[in-house]
PDB file of C-alpha atoms in Angstrom:
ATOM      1  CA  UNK A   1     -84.665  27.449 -57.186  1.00  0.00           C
ATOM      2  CA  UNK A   2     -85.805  29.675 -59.750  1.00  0.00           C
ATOM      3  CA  UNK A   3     -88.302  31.754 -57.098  1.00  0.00           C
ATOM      4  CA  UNK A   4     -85.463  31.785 -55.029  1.00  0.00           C
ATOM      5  CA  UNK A   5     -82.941  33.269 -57.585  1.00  0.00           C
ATOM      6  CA  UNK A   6     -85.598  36.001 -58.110  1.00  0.00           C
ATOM      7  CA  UNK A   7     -86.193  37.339 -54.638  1.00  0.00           C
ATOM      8  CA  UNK A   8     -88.947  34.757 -53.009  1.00  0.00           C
ATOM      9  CA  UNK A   9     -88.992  33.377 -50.030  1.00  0.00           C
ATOM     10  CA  UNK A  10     -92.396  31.733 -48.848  1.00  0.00           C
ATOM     11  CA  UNK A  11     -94.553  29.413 -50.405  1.00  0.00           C
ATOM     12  CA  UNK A  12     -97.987  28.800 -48.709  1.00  0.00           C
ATOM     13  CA  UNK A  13     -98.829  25.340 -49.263  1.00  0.00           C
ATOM     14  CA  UNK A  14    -102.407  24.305 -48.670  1.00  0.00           C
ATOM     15  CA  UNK A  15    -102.530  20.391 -49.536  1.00  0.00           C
ATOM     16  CA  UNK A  16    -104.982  19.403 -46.474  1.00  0.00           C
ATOM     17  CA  UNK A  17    -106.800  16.416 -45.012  1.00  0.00           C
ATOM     18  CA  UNK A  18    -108.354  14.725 -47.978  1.00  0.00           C
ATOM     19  CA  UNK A  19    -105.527  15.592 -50.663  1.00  0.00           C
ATOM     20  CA  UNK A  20    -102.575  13.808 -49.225  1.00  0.00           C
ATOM     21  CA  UNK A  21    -100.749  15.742 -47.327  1.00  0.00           C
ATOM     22  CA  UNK A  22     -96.972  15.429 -47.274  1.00  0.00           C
ATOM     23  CA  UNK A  23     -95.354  17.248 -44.345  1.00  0.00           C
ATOM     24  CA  UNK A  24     -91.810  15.246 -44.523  1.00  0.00           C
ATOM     25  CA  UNK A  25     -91.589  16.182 -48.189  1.00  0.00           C
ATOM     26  CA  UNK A  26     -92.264  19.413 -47.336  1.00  0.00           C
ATOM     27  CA  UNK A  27     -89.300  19.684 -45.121  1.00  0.00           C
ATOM     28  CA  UNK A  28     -87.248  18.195 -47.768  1.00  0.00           C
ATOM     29  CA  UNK A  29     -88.046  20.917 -50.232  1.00  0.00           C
ATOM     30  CA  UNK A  30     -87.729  23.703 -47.604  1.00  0.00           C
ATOM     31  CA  UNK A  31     -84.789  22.197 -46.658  1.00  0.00           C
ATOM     32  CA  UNK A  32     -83.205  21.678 -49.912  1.00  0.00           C
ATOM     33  CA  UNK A  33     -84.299  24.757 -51.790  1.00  0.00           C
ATOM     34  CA  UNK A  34     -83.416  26.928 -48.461  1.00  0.00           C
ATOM     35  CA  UNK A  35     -87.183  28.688 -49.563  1.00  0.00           C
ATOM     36  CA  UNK A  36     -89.843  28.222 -46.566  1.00  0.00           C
ATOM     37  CA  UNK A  37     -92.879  26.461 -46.875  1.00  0.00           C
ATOM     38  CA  UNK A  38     -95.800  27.099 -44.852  1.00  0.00           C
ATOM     39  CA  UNK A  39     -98.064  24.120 -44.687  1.00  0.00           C
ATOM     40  CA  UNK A  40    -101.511  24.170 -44.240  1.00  0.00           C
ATOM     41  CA  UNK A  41    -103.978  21.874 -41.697  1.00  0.00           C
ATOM     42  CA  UNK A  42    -107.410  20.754 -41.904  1.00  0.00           C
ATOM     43  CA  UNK A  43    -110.021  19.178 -44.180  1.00  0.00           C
ATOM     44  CA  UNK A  44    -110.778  19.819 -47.961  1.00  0.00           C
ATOM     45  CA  UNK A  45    -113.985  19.340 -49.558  1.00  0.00           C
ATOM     46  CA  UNK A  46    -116.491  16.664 -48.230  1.00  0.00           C
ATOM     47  CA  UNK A  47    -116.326  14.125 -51.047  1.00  0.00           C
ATOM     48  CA  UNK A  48    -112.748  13.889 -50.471  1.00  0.00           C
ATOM     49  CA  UNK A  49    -113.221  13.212 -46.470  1.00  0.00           C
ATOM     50  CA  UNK A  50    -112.416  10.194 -44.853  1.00  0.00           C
ATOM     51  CA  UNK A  51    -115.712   8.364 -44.099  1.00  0.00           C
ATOM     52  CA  UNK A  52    -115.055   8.699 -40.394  1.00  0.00           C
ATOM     53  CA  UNK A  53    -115.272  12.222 -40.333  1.00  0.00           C
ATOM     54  CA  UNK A  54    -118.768  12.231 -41.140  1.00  0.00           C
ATOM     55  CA  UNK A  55    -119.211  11.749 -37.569  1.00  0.00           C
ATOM     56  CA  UNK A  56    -116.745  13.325 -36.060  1.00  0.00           C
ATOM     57  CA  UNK A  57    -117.942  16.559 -33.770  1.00  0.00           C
ATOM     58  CA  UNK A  58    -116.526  19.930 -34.414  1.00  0.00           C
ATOM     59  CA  UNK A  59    -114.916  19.801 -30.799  1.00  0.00           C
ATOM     60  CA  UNK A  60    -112.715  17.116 -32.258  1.00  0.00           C
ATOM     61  CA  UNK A  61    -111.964  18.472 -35.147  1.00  0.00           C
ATOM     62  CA  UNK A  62    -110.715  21.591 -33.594  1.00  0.00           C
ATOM     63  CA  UNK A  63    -108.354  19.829 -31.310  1.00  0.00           C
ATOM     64  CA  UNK A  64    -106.723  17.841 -34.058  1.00  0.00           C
ATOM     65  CA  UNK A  65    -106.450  21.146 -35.775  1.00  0.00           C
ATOM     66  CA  UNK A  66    -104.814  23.276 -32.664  1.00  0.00           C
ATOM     67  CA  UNK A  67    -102.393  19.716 -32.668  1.00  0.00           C
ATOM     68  CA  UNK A  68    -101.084  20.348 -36.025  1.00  0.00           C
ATOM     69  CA  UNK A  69    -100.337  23.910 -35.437  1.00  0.00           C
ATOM     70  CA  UNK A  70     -98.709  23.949 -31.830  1.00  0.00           C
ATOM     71  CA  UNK A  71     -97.499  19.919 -32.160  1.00  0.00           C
ATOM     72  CA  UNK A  72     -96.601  18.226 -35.277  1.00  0.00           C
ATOM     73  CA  UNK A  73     -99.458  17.563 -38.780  1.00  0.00           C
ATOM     74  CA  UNK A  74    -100.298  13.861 -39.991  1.00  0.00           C
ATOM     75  CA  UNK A  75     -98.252  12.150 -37.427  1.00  0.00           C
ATOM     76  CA  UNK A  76     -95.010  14.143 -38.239  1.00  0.00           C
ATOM     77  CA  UNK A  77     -93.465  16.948 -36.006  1.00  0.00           C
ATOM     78  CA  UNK A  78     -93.444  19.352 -38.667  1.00  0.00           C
ATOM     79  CA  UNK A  79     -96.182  21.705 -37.500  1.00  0.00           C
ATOM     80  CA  UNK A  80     -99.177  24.011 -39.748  1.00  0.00           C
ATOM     81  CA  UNK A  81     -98.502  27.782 -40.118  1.00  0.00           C
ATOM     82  CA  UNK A  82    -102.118  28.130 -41.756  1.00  0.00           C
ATOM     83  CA  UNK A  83    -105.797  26.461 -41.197  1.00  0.00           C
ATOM     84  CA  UNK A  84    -107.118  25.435 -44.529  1.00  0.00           C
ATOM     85  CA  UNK A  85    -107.399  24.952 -47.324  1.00  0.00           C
ATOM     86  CA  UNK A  86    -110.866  24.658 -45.527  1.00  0.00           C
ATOM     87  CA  UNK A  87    -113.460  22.702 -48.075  1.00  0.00           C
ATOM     88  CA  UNK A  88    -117.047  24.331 -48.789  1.00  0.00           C
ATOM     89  CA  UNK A  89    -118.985  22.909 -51.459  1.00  0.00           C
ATOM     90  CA  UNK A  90    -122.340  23.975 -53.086  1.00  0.00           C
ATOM     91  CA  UNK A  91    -124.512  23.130 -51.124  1.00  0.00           C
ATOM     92  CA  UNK A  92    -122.574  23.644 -47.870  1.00  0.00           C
ATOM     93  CA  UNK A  93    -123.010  19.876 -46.294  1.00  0.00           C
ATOM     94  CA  UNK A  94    -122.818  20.044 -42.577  1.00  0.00           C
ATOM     95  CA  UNK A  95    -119.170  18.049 -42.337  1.00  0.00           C
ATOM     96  CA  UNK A  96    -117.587  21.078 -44.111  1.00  0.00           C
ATOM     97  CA  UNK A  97    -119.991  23.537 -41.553  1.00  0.00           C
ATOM     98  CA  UNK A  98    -118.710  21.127 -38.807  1.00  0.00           C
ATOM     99  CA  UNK A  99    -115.169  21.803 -39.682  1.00  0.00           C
ATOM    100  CA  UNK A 100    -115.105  25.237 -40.704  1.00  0.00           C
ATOM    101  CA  UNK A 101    -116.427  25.388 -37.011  1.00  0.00           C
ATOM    102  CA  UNK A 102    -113.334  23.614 -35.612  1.00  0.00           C
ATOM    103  CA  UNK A 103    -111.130  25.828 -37.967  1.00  0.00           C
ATOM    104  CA  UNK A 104    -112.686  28.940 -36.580  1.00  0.00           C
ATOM    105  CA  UNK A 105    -111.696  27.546 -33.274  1.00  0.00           C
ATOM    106  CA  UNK A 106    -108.614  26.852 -33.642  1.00  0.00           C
ATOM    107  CA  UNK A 107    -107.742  30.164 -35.090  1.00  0.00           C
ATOM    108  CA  UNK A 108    -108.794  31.849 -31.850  1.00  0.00           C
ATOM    109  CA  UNK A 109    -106.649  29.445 -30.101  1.00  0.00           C
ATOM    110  CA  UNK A 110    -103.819  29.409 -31.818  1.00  0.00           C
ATOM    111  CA  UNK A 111    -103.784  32.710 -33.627  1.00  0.00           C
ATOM    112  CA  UNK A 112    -103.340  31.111 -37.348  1.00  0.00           C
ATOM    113  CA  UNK A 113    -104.678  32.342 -40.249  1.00  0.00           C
ATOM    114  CA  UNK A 114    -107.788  30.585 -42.074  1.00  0.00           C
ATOM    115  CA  UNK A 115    -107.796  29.722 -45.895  1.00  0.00           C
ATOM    116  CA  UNK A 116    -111.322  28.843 -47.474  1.00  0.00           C
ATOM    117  CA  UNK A 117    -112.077  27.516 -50.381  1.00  0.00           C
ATOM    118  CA  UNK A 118    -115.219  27.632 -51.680  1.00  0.00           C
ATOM    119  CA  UNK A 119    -117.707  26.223 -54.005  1.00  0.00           C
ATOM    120  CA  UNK A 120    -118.568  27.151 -57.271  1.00  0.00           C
ATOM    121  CA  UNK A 121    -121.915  28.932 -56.066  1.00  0.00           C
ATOM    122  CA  UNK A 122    -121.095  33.046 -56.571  1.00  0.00           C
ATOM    123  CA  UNK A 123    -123.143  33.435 -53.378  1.00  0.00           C
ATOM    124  CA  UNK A 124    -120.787  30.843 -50.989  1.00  0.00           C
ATOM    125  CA  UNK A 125    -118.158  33.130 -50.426  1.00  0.00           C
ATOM    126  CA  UNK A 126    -120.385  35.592 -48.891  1.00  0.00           C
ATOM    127  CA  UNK A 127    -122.226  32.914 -47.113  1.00  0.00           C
ATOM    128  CA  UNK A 128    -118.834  31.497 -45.687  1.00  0.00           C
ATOM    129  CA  UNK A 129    -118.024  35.467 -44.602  1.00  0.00           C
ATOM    130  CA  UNK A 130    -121.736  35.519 -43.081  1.00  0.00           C
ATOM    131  CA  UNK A 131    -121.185  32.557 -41.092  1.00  0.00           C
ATOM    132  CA  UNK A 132    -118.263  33.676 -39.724  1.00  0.00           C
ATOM    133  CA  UNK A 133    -119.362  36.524 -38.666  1.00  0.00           C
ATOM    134  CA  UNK A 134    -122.838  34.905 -37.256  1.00  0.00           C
ATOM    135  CA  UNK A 135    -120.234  32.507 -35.213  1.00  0.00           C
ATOM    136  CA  UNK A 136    -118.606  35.513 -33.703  1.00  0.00           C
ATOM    137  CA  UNK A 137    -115.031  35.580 -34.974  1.00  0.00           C
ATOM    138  CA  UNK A 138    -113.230  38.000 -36.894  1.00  0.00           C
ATOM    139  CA  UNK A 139    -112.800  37.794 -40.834  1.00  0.00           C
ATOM    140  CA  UNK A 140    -109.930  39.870 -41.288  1.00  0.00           C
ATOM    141  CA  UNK A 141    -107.791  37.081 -40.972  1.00  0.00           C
ATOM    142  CA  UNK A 142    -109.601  34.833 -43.123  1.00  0.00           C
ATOM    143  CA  UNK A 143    -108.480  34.579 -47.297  1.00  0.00           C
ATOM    144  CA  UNK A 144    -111.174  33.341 -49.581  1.00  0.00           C
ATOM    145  CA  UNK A 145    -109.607  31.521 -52.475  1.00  0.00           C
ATOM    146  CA  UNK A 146    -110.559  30.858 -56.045  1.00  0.00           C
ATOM    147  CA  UNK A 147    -112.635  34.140 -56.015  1.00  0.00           C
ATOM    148  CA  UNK A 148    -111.647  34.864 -59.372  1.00  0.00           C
ATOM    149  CA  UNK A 149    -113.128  31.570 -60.677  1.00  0.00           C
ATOM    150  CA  UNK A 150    -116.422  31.899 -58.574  1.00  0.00           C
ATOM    151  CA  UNK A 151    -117.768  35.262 -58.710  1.00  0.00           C
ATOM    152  CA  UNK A 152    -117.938  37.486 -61.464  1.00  0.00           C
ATOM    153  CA  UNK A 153    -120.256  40.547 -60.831  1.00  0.00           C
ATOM    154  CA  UNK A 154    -119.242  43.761 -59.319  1.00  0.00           C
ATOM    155  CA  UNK A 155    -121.763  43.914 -56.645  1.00  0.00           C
ATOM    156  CA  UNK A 156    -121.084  40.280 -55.198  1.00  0.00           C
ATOM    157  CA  UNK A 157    -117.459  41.344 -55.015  1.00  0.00           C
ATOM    158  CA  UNK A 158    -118.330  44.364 -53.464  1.00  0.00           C
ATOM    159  CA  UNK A 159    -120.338  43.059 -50.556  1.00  0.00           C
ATOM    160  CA  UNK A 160    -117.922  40.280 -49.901  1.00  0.00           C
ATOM    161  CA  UNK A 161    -115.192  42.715 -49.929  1.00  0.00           C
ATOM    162  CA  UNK A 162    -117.707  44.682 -47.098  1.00  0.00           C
ATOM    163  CA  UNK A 163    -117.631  41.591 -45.355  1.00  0.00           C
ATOM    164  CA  UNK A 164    -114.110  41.693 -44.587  1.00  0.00           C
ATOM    165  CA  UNK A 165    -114.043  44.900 -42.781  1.00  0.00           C
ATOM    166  CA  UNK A 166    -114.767  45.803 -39.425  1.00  0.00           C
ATOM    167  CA  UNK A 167    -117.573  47.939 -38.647  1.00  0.00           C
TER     168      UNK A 167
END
């Protein structure tokens, strides 16, 4: 109410596959406070995966993730406006390469935005922007989070920041 009161209108909420996502509550609160909530799809870290996702292909992955966009997330009908917050860890473990896959998919599908967050190695958020590049896809539509708390020298932030742009 408060946000509200002061001008805001958006909140992008990233609570994915893995954390508990809430979709119904989420229309509650939009729907109550009147302030809209954009709610996020995918998987978080791998630790906090379901066990059957270990093997899972990225083919499926991608569909489920194109479902909650276009169709409804976690068996509601309230659909994703974002793809994330995608999980990396340090090392990257091939579930969270497997669905960063599927989320670079579905954002070519679907047209959504992808939110990553990494691991605590300064290097992984260039090594997330390198491998999407490598897969072909675009990064400007792609936000890195917890930079801030991962990197903390000029020329890492630099080059990641050169990773961003087109060339």
């Amino acid at each position: 109410a408060m946000m509200k009161a002061e001008g805001g209108d958006a909140i992008v909420e990233l609570t994915c596959g893995g954390l508990s996502p809430d979709p119904a509550g989420l229309r509650r609160i939009a729907e109550g406070t009147g302030v809209h909530l954009v709610m996020g799809c995918g998987y978080y870290v791998n630790d906090y995966q379901d066990p059957r996702n270990h093997g899972r292909q990225v083919d499926d992955f991608a569909n489920e993730m194109i479902g909650q966009i276009l169709h409804g997330a976690w068996g509601t009908d309230v659909r994703a406006g974002m793809i994330g917050e995608i999980g990396c860890t340090a090392p990257w473990t091939d579930l969270e390469k497997r669905v960063m896959q599927a989320a670079l998919i579905a954002a070519a599908e679907t047209g959504a935005a992808i939110n990553v967050h990494p691991g605590r190695d300064p290097d992984q958020p260039q090594e997330v922007a390198d491998f999407i590049k490598a897969a072909g896809q675009p990064t400007e539509r792609v936000v890195i989070s917890h930079i801030d708390r991962t990197v903390f020298d000029e020329p890492r932030l630099l080059k990641i920041g050169r990773a961003s742009c087109r060339e």
